[in-house]
Short mmCIF file of C-alpha atoms and ligand atoms in Angstrom, two decimals:
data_model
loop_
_atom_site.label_atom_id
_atom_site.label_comp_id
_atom_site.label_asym_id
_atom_site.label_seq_id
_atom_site.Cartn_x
_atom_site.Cartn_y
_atom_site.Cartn_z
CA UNK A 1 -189.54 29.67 -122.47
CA UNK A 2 -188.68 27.86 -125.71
CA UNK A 3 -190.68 25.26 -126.73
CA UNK A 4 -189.56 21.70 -125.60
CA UNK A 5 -190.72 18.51 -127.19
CA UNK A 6 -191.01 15.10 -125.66
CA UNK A 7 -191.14 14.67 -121.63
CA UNK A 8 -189.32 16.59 -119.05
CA UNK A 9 -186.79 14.82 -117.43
CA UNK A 10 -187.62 15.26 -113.31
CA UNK A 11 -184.73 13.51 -111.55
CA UNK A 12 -185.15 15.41 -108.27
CA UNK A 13 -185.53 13.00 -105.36
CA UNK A 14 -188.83 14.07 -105.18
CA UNK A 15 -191.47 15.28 -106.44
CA UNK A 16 -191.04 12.36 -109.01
CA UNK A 17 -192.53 11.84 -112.35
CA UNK A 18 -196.08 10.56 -111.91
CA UNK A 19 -197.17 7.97 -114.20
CA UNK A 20 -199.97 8.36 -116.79
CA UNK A 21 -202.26 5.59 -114.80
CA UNK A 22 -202.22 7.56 -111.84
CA UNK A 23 -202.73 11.00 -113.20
CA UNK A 24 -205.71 9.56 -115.86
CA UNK A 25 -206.91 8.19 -112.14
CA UNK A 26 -206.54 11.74 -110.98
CA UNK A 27 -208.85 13.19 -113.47
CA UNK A 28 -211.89 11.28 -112.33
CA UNK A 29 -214.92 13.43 -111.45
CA UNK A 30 -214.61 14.06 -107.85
CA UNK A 31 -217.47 12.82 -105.59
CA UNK A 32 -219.13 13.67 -102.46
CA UNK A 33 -216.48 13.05 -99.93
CA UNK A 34 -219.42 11.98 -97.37
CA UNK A 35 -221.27 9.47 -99.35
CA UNK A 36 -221.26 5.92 -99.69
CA UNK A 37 -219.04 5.73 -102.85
CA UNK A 38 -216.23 7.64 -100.97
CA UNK A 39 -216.34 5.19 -97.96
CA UNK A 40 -215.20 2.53 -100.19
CA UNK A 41 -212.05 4.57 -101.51
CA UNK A 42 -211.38 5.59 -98.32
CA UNK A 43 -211.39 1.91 -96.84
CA UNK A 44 -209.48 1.03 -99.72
CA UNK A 45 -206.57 3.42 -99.65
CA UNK A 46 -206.30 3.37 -95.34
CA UNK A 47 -205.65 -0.71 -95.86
CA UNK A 48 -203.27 -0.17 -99.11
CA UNK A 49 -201.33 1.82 -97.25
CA UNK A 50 -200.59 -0.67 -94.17
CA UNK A 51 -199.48 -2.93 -96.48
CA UNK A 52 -196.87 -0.24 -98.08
CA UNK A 53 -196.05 0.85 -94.16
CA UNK A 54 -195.78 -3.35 -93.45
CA UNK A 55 -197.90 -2.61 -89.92
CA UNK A 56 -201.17 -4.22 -89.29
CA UNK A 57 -201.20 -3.52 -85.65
CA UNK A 58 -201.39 0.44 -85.04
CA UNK A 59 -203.51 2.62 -87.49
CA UNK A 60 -202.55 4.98 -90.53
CA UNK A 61 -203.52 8.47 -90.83
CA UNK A 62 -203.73 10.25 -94.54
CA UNK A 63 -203.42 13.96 -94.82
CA UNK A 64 -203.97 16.71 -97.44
CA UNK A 65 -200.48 18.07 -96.53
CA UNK A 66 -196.89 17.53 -97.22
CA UNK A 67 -193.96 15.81 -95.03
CA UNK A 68 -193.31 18.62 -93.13
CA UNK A 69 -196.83 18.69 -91.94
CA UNK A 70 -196.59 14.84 -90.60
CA UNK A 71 -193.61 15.92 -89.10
CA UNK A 72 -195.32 18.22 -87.55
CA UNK A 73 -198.14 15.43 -86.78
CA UNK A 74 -195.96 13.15 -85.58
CA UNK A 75 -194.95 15.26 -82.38
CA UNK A 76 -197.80 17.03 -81.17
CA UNK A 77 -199.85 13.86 -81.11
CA UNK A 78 -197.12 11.95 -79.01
CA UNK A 79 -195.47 14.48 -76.94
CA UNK A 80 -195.98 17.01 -74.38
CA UNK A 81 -194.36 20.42 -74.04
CA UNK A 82 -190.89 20.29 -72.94
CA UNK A 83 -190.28 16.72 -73.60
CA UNK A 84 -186.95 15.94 -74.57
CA UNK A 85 -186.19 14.44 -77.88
CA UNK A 86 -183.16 13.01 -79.47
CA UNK A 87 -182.04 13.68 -83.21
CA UNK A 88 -179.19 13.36 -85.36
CA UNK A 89 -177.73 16.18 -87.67
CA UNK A 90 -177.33 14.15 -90.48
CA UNK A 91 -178.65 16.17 -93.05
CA UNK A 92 -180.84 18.86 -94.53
CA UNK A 93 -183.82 17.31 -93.36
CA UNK A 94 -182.88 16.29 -90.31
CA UNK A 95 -181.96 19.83 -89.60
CA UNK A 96 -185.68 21.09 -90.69
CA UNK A 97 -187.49 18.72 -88.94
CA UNK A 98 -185.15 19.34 -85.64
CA UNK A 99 -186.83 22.80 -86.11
CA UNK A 100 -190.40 21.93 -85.97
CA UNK A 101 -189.65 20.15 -82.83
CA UNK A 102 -188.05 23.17 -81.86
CA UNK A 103 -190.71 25.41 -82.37
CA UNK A 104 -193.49 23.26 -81.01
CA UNK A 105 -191.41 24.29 -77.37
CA UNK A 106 -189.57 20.81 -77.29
CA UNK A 107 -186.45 20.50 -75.86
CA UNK A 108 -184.34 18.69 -78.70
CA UNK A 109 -180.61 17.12 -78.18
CA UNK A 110 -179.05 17.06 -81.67
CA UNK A 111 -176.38 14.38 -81.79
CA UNK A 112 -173.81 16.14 -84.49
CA UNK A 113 -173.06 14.32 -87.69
CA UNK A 114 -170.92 14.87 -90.64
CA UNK A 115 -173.87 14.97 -93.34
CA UNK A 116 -172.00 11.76 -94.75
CA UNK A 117 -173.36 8.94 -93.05
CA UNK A 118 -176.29 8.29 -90.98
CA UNK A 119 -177.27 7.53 -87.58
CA UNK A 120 -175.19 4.74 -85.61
CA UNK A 121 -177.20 2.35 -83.61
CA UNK A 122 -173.96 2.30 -81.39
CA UNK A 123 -174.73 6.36 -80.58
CA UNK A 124 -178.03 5.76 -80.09
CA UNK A 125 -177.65 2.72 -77.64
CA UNK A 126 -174.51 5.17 -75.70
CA UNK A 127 -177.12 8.23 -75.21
CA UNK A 128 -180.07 6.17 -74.20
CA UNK A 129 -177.77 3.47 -71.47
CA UNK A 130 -176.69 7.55 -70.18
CA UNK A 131 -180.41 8.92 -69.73
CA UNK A 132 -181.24 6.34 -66.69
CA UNK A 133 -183.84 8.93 -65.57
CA UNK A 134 -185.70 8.34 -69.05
CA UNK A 135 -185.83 12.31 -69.92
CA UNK A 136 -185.64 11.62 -73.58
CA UNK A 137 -188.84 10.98 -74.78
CA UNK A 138 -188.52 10.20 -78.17
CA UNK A 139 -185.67 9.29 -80.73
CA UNK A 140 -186.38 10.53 -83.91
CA UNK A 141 -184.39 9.69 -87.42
CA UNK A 142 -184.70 10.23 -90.98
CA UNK A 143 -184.43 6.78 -92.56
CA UNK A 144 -183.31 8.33 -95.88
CA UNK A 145 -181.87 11.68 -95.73
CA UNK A 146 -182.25 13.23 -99.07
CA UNK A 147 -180.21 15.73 -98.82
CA UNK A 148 -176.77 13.27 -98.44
CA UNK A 149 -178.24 10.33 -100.36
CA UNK A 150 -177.71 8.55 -96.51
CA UNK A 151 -179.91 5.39 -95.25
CA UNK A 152 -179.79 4.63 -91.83
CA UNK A 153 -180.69 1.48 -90.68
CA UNK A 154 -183.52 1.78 -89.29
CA UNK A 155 -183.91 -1.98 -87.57
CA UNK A 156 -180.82 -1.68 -86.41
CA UNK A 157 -181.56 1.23 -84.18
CA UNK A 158 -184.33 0.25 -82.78
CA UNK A 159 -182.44 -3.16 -81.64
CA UNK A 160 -180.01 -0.57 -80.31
CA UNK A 161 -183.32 0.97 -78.19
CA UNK A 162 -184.06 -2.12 -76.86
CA UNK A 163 -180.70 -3.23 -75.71
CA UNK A 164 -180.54 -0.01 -73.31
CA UNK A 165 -184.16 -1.20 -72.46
CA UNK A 166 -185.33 2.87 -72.94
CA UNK A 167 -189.15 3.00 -73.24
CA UNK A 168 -188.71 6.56 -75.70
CA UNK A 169 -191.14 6.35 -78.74
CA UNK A 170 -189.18 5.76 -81.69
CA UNK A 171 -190.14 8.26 -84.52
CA UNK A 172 -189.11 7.90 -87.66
CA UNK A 173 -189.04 9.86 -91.39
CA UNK A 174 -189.71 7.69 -95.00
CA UNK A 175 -190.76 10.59 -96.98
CA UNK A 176 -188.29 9.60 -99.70
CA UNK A 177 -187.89 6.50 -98.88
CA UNK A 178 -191.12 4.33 -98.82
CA UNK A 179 -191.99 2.18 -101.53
CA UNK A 180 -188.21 2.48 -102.68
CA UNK A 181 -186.61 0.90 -99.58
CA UNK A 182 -187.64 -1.63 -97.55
CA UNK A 183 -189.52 -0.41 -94.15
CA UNK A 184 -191.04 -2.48 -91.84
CA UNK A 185 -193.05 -0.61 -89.47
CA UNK A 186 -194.41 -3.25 -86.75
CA UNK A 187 -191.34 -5.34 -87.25
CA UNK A 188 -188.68 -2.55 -86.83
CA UNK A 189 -190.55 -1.38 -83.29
CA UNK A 190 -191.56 2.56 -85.23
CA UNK A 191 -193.82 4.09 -83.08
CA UNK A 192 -194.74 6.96 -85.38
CA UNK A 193 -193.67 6.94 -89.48
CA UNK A 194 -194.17 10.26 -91.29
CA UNK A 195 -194.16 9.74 -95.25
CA UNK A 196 -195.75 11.95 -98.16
CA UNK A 197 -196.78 11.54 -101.55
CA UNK A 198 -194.37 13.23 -104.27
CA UNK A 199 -191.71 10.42 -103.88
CA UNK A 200 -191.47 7.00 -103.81
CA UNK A 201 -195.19 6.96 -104.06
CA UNK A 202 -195.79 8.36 -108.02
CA UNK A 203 -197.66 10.58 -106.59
CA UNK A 204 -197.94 14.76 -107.00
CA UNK A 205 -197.23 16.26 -103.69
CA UNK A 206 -199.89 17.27 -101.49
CA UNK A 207 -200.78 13.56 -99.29
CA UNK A 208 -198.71 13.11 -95.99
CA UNK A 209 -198.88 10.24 -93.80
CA UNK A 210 -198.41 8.99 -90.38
CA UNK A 211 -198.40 5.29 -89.05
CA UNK A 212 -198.84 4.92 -85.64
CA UNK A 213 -198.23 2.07 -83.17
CA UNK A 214 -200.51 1.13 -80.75
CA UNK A 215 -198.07 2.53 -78.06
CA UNK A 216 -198.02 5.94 -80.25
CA UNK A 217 -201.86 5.37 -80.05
CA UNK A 218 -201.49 5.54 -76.55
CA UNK A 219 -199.12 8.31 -76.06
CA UNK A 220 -201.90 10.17 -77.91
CA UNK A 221 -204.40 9.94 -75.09
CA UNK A 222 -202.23 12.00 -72.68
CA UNK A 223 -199.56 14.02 -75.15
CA UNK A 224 -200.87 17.62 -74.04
CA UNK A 225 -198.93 19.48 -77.27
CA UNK A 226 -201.92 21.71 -78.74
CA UNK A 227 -203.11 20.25 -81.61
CA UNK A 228 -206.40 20.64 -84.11
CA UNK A 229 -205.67 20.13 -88.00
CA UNK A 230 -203.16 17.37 -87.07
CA UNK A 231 -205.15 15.83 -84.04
CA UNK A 232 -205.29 11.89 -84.70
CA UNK A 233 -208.92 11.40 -82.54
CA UNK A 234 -211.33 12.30 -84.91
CA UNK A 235 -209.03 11.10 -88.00
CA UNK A 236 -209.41 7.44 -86.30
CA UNK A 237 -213.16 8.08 -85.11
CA UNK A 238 -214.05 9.20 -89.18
CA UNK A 239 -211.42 6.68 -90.86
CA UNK A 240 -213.60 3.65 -88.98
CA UNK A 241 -216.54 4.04 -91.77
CA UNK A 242 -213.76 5.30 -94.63
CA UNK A 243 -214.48 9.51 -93.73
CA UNK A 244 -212.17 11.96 -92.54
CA UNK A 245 -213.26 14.80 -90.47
CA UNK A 246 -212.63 17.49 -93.05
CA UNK A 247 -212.62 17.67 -96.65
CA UNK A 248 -210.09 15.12 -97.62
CA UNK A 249 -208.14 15.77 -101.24
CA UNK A 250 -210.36 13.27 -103.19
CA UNK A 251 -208.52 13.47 -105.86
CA UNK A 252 -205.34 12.26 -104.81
CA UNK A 253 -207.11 9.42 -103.14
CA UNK A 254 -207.84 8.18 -106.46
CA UNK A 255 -204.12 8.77 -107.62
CA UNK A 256 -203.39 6.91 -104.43
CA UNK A 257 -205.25 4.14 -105.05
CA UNK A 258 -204.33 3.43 -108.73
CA UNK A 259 -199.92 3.73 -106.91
CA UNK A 260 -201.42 1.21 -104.74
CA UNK A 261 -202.41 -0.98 -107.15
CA UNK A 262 -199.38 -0.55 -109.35
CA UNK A 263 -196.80 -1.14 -106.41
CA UNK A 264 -199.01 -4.37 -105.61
CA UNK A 265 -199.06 -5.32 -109.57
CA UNK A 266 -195.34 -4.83 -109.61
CA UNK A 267 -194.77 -6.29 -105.49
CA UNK A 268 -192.93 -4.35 -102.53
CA UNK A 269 -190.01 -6.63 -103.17
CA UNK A 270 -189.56 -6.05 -106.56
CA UNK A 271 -190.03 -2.37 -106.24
CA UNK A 272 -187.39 -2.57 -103.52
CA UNK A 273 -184.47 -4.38 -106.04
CA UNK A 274 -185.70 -2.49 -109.15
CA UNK A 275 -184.48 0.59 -106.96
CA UNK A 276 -181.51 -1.21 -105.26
CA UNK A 277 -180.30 -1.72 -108.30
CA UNK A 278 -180.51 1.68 -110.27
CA UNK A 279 -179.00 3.27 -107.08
CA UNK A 280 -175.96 0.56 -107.84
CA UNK A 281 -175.65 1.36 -111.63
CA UNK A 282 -175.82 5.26 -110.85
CA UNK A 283 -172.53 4.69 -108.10
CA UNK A 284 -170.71 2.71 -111.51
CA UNK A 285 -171.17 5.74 -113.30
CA UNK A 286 -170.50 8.55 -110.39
CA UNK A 287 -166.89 5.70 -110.07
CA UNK A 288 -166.31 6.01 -113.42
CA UNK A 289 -166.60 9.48 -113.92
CA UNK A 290 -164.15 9.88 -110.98
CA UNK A 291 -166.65 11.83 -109.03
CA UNK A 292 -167.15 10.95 -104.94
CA UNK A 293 -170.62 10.55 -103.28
CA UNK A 294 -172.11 12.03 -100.83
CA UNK A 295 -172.51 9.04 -99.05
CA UNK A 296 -169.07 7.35 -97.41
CA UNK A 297 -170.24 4.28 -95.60
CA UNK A 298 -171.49 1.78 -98.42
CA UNK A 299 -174.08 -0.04 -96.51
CA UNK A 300 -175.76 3.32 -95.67
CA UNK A 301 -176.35 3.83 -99.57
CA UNK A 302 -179.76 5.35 -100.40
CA UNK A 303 -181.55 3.54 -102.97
CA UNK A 304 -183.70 6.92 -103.84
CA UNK A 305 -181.05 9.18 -104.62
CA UNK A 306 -177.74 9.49 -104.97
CA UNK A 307 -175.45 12.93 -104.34
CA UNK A 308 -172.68 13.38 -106.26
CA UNK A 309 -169.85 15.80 -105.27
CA UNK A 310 -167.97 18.13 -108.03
CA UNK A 311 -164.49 18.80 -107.37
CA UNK A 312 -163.72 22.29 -104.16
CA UNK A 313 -163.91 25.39 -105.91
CA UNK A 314 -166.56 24.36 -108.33
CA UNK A 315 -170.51 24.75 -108.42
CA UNK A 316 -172.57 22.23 -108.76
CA UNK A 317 -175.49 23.87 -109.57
CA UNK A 318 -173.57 24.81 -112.52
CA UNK A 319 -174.21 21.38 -113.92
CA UNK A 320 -177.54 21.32 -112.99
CA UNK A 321 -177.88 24.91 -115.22
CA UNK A 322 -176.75 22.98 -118.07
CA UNK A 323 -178.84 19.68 -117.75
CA UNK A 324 -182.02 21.91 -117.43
CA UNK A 325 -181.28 24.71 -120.06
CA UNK A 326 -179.65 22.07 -122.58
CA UNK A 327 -181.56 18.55 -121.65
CA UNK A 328 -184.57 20.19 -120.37
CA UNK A 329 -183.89 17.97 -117.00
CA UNK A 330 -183.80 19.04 -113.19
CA UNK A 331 -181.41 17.35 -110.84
CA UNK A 332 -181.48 18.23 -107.17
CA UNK A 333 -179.34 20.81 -105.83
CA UNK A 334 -176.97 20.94 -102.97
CA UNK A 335 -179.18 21.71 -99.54
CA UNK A 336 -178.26 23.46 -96.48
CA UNK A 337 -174.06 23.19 -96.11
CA UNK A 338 -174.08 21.11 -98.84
CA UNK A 339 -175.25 23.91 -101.46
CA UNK A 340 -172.93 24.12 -104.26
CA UNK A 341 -170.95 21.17 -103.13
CA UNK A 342 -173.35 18.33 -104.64
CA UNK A 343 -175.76 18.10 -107.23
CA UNK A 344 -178.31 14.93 -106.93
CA UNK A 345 -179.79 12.41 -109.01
CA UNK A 346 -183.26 10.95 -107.85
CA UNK A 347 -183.73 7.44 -109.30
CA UNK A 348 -186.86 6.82 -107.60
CA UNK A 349 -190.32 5.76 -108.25
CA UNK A 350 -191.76 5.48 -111.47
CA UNK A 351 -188.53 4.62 -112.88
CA UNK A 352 -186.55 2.33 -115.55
CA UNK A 353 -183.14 0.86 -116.85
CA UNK A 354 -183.46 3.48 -119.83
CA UNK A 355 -184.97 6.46 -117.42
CA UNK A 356 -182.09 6.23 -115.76
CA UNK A 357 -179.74 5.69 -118.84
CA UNK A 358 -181.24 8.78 -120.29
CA UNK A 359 -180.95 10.57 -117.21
CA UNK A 360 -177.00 9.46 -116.86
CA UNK A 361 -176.28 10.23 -120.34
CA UNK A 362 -177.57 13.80 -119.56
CA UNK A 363 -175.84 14.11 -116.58
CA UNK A 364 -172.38 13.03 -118.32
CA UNK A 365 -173.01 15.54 -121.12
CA UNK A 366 -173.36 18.66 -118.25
CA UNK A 367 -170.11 17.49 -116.64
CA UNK A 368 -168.38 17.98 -119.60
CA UNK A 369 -170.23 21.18 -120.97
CA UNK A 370 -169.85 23.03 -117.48
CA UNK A 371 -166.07 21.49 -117.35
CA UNK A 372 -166.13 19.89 -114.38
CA UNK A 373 -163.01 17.73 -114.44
CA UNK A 374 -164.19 14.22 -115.02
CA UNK A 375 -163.46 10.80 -116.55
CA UNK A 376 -165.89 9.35 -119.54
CA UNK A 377 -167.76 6.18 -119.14
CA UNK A 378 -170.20 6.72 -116.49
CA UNK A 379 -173.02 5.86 -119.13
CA UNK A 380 -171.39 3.22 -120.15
CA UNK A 381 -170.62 1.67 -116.81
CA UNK A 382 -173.76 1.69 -115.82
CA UNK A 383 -175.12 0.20 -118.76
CA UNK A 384 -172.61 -2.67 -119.11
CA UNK A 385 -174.01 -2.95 -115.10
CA UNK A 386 -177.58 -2.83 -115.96
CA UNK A 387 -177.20 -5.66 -119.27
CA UNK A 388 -174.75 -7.65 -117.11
CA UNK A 389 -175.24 -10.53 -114.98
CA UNK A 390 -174.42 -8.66 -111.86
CA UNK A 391 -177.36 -6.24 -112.95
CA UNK A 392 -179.63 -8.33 -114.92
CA UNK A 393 -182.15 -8.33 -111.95
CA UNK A 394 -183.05 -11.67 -112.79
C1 LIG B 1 -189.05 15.76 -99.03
C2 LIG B 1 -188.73 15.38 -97.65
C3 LIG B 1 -189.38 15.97 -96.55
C4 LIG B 1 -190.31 17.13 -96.66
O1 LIG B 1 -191.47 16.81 -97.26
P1 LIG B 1 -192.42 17.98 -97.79
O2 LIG B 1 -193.50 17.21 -98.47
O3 LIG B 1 -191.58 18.81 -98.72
O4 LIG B 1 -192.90 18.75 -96.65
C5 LIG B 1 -189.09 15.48 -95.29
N1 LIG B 1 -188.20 14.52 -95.11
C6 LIG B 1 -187.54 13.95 -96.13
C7 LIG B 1 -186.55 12.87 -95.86
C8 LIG B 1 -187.78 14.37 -97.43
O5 LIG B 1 -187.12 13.81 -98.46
#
């Protein structure tokens, strides 16, 4: 590899670029994980998190692990073998996490989708009112699917559980959205929340996370799934005094708590708009350029990441070739069906107006280097967005 000066440019939607704070936080000595020092941190980070999940009522649970693995966490705590559970194929992730259920021996009913817009509270009401004999267990949903750039509204559905008055837990994915988007855990009704580290948190991968209502609690005392690494008892009996019941990654707990105290320096609302509002100035310049999203129903728009499609017969991960051998930047491919079809740009986490201008500017400059029909201006769009009053974010 040829030397590259300056910083890399990492505009995946996740893993994210991790601020200096937390990595210098990162490089602290570690400590012994059982003494008193580590109860404190542990304390710390377990009520830091609540406060990013909005919940005060159920518990959190931290993992060394990734998303998948709190996927994975989320059902064998909750569920029993054969239970029925209802998800949506709206996306990549979707898909994957349909086949941990899957494999776990649940019995899954996956509502199709177009891998364009998210999950309808409407569907979700229609399926539940049908299942009178309450066979569906749980209704799981990925509140931003990465792979589409897709939000579904998450409060929404779970009004939508209510109003067929169906007592299935409600299970839901933030791995690339928290702290980017807003989620409110005890408010929206989520039973179980699965999130990990390497996105909206500024972290490096290798945290996942659960947050668990007190009826998910519940569930947990007669869910007969096999479970060990992922089993919630002894997390909760060790997480009292600030412990876990096996090595925890120290480290990251210490990169944890220094995103903790930046999101609470900066405020969840803030975050929220900061990100609101690059999403909106990356859409001007997808517009401008001519270029359709991934996304068709504009109050599903993901704050986190926007896909962009390139015209049939052309590859997208031809313009992500370019932006990384030329700009020394990686864009997220197309997943699943969508491979080739989209590339997309992450504008999440540690993240500002000239980030993302730099990160536009490269983009425009691939279009046009692996000739993918487009307009100019998508820069400059976004930028008369981000100086203008619309976008002042004042
Ligand atoms: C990244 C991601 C995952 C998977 O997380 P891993 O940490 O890679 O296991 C799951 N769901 C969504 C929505 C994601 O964006």
């Amino acid at each position: 590899m040829a030397h590259r000066s300056g910083r890399h440019f990492l505009q995946i939607p996740g893993p994210t670029n991790v601020p200096d704070r937390v990595l210098r936080a990162i490089a602290q000595p570690t400590i012994d994980h059982r003494g008193p020092e580590f109860g404190l941190l542990g304390k710390e980070v377990l009520a830091g998190m609540k406060k990013v999940f909005q919940t005060s009522a159920g518990a959190v649970f931290i993992f060394p692990g990734s998303g998948t693995g709190c996927w994975e966490a989320a059902l064998v705590n909750t569920l029993s073998p054969g239970d029925k559970v209802l998800m949506f194929d709206i996306g990549h992730f979707a898909t994957l996490w349909r086949d941990v259920a899957l494999r776990l021996g649940l019995q899954v009913e996956f509502v199709p989708g177009d891998w364009q817009s998210g999950v309808t509270p409407e569907s979700v009401e229609a399926r539940l009112r049908e299942d009178s004999g309450h066979q569906i267990k749980a209704v799981a949903v990925v509140h931003n699917e990465t792979s589409t750039g897709v939000t579904s509204r998450v409060g929404e559905i779970r009004k939508a559980i209510d109003r067929a008055a169906h007592p299935a837990l409600f299970l839901v994915d933030t791995v690339s959205s928290l702290a980017c988007m807003d989620y409110r855990h005890d408010e929206w009704g989520v039973d179980v929340c699965v999130a990990g580290s390497q996105k909206g948190l500024m972290l490096p991968p290798g945290l996942g996370f659960n947050a668990a209502s007190p009826k998910a609690l519940a569930a947990a005392k007669s869910a007969k799934l096999p479970r060990s690494y992922w089993d919630w008892a002894p997390m909760l009996r060790d997480n009292a005094g600030g412990y876990f019941p096996y090595t925890p990654s120290t480290n990251m707990l210490y990169g944890l708590r220094e995103a903790l105290s930046m999101l609470q320096e900066e405020g969840l609302p803030q975050v929220f708009a900061r990100h609101a509002r690059h999403a909106e100035a990356t859409r001007r310049a997808a517009q401008a350029w001519g270029l359709p999203l991934g996304c068709r129903v504009p109050a599903e728009y993901s704050s986190s990441v926007t896909a962009v499609r390139v015209p049939e017969g052309l590859d997208a991960d031809a313009v992500r070739k370019v932006a990384l051998d030329r700009f020394d930047m990686s864009l997220g491919t197309g997943l699943g069906k969508l491979k080739g079809k989209v590339f997309r740009i992450g504008h999440l986490a540690d993240f500002n107006d000239l980030t993302l201008l730099g990160t536009l500017a490269g983009v425009e400059m691939s279009l046009a280097l692996a000739k993918v029909p487009h307009q100019q201006g998508g820069v400059a769009a976004a930028m008369q967005f981000l100086a203008g009053a619309a976008g002042s974010g004042k």
